XYZ file of C-alpha atoms in Angstrom:
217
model
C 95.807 -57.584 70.917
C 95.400 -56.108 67.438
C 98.257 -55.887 64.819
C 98.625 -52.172 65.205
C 100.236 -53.213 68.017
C 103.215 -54.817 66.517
C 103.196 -52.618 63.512
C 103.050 -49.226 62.161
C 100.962 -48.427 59.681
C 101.140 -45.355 57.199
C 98.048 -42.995 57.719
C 98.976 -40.234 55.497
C 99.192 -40.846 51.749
C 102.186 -38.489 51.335
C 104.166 -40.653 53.638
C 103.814 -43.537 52.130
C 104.465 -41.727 48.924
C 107.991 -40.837 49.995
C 108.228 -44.073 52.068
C 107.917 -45.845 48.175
C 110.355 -43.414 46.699
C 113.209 -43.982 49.375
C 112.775 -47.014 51.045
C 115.196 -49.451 48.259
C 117.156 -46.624 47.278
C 120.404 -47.881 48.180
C 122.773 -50.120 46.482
C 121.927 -52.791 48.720
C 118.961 -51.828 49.233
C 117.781 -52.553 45.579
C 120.009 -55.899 45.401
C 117.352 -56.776 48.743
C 114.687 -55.649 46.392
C 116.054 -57.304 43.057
C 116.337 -60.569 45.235
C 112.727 -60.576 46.971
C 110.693 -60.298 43.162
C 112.831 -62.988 41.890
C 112.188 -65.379 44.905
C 108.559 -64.447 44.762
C 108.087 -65.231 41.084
C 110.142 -68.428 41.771
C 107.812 -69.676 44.511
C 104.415 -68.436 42.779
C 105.242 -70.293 40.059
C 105.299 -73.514 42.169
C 102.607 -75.725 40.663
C 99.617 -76.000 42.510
C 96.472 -77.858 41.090
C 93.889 -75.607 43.170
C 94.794 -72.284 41.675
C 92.194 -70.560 40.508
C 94.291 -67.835 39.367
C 92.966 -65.050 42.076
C 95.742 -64.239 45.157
C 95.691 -62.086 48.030
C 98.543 -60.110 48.475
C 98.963 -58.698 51.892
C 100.089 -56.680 53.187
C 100.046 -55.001 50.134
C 102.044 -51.743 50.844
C 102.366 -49.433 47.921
C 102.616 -52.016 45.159
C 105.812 -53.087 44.656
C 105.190 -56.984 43.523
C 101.539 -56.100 41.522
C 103.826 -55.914 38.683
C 104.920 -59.253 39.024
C 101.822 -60.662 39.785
C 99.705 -59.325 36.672
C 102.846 -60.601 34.908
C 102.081 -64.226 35.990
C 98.413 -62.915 35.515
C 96.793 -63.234 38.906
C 93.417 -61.537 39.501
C 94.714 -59.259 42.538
C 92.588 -58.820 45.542
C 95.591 -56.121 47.756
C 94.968 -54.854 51.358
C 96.733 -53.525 53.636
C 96.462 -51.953 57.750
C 97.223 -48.542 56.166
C 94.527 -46.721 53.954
C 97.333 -44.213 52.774
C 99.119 -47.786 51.099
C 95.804 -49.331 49.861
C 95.286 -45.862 47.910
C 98.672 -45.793 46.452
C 98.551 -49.210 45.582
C 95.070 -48.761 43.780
C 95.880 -45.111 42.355
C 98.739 -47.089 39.992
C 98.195 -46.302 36.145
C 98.353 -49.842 35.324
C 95.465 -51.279 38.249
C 93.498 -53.695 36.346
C 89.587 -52.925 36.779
C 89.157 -56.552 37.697
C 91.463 -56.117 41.077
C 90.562 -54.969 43.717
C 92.388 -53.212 47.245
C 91.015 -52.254 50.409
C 92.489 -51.702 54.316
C 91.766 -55.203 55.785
C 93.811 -56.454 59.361
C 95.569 -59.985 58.738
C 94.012 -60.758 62.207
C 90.879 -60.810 60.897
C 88.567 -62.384 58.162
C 89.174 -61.656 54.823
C 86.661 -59.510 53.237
C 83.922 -61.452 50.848
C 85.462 -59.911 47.482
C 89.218 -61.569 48.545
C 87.845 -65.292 50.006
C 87.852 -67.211 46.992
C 91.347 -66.306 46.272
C 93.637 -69.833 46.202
C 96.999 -68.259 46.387
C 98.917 -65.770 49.151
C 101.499 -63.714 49.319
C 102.287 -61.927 52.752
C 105.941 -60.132 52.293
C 107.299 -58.431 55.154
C 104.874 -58.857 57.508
C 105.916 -61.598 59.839
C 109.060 -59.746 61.691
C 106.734 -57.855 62.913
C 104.504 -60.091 65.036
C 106.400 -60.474 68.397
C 103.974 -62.910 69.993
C 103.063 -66.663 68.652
C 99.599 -66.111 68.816
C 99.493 -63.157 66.557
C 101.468 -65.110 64.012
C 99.053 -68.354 64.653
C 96.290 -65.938 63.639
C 97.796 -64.258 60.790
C 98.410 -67.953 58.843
C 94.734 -69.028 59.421
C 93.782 -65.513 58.082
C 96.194 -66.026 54.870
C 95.425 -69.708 54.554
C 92.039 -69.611 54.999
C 90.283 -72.751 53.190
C 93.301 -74.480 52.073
C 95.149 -71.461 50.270
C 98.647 -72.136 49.379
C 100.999 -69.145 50.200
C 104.163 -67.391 49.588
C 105.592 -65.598 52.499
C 108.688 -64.066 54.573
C 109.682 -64.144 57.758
C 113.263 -63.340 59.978
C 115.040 -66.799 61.091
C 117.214 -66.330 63.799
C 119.658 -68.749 62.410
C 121.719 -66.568 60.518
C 124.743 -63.507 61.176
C 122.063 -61.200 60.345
C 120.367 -61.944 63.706
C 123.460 -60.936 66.161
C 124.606 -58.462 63.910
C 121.210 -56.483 64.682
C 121.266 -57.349 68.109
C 124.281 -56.067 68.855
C 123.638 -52.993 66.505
C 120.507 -51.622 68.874
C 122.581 -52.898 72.460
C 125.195 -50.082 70.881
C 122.389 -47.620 70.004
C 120.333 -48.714 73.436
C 117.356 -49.420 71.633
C 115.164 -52.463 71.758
C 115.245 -55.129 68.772
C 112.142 -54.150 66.807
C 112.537 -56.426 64.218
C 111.342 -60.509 65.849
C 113.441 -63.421 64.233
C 112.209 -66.523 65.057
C 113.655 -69.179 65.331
C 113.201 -72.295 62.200
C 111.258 -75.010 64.814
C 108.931 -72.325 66.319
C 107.912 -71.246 62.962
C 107.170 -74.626 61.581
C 105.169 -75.469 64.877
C 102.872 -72.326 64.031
C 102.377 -73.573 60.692
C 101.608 -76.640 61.520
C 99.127 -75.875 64.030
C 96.850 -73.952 61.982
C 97.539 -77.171 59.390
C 99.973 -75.973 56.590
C 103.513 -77.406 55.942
C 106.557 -75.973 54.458
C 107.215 -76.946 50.927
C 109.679 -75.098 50.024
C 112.108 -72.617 52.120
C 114.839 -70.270 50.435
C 116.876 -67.844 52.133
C 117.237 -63.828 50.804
C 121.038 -64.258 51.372
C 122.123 -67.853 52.660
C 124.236 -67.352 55.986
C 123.727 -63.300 55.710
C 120.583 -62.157 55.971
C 117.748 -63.074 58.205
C 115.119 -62.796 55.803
C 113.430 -66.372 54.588
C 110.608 -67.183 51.885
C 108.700 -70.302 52.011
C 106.337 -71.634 50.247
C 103.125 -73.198 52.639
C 100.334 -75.487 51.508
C 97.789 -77.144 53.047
C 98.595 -80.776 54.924
């Protein structure tokens, strides 16, 4: 089973063009938005004696944290499932000449120019994995030899996660968005040997959405 199975990726440029325009532009939608770069700046400045200043950021999407992270100034290496988002995110005025983005699957080896990258940042991409395995593989991808990362995924521990459920029951649709729940997602990490150093919530008690912070054991 491949990740285009669980996801959804852009293929036409133009989509993901108006996908970047609209997607955070409600009110709450740009609080959600306002809240994600600071918790990502918070946890990638966590210090950690291996960086060697290079990160993978993936998926990438159109480039909504490569601000932030030439702002810390990372050496980008950005891929994504979609080609249409990889171009968008290296069309940007401001792509530095010494980054680099290209359409890579998380369920497979990194390519050569993004393996000696130390750091990780993988936003967005976890409620989309239904099955254990696929997550399993995604963290060995991301943490490769002893990478620390930054990530999200949906805990189920929170009024976010029966609040959706009951939402598609109403509408008759299927949940398409997996929460797992806090011990499953630790045993994942720990099985591909990574623990959880730090773990904040986007909105303690409200919404779903959790960031740690995973480095090697």
């Amino acid at each position: 089973m491949q990740q285009a199975d669980s996801t959804r990726p852009f293929k036409r440029e133009d989509a993901g063009r108006r996908y970047a325009k609209t997607r955070y532009s409600g009110v709450f939608q740009r609080l959600v938005a306002w809240r994600e770069q600071r918790l990502a700046k918070r946890l990638l400045a966590y210090p950690w004696a291996d960086c060697n200043g290079h990160i993978v950021d993936l998926p990438c999407g159109y480039g909504r944290f490569y601000p932030l992270l030439k702002q810390m100034d990372f050496k980008v290496s950005a891929m994504d499932q979609s080609q249409a988002m990889v171009d968008i995110y290296s069309d940007q005025d401001r792509f530095d000449a010494a980054d680099h983005a290209e359409r890579a699957d998380v369920l497979e080896p990194l390519p050569p120019q993004a393996a000696p990258a130390r750091r990780a940042l993988c936003v967005r991409l976890f409620q989309h994995l239904h099955h254990p395995e696929l997550r399993v593989r995604a963290l060995q991808t991301l943490a490769g030899e002893g990478r620390q990362i930054v990530m999200t995924y949906y805990d189920d521990g929170s009024l976010h996660y029966w609040t959706k459920r009951a939402a598609m029951r109403l509408k008759g649709k299927k949940v398409r968005v997996k929460m797992i729940p806090r011990a499953a997602f630790e045993s994942e990490v720990e099985q591909v040997g990574l623990r959880v150093l730090k773990r904040v919530k986007l909105f303690p008690g409200i919404h779903a959405q959790t960031w740690v912070l995973l480095a090697p054991r």
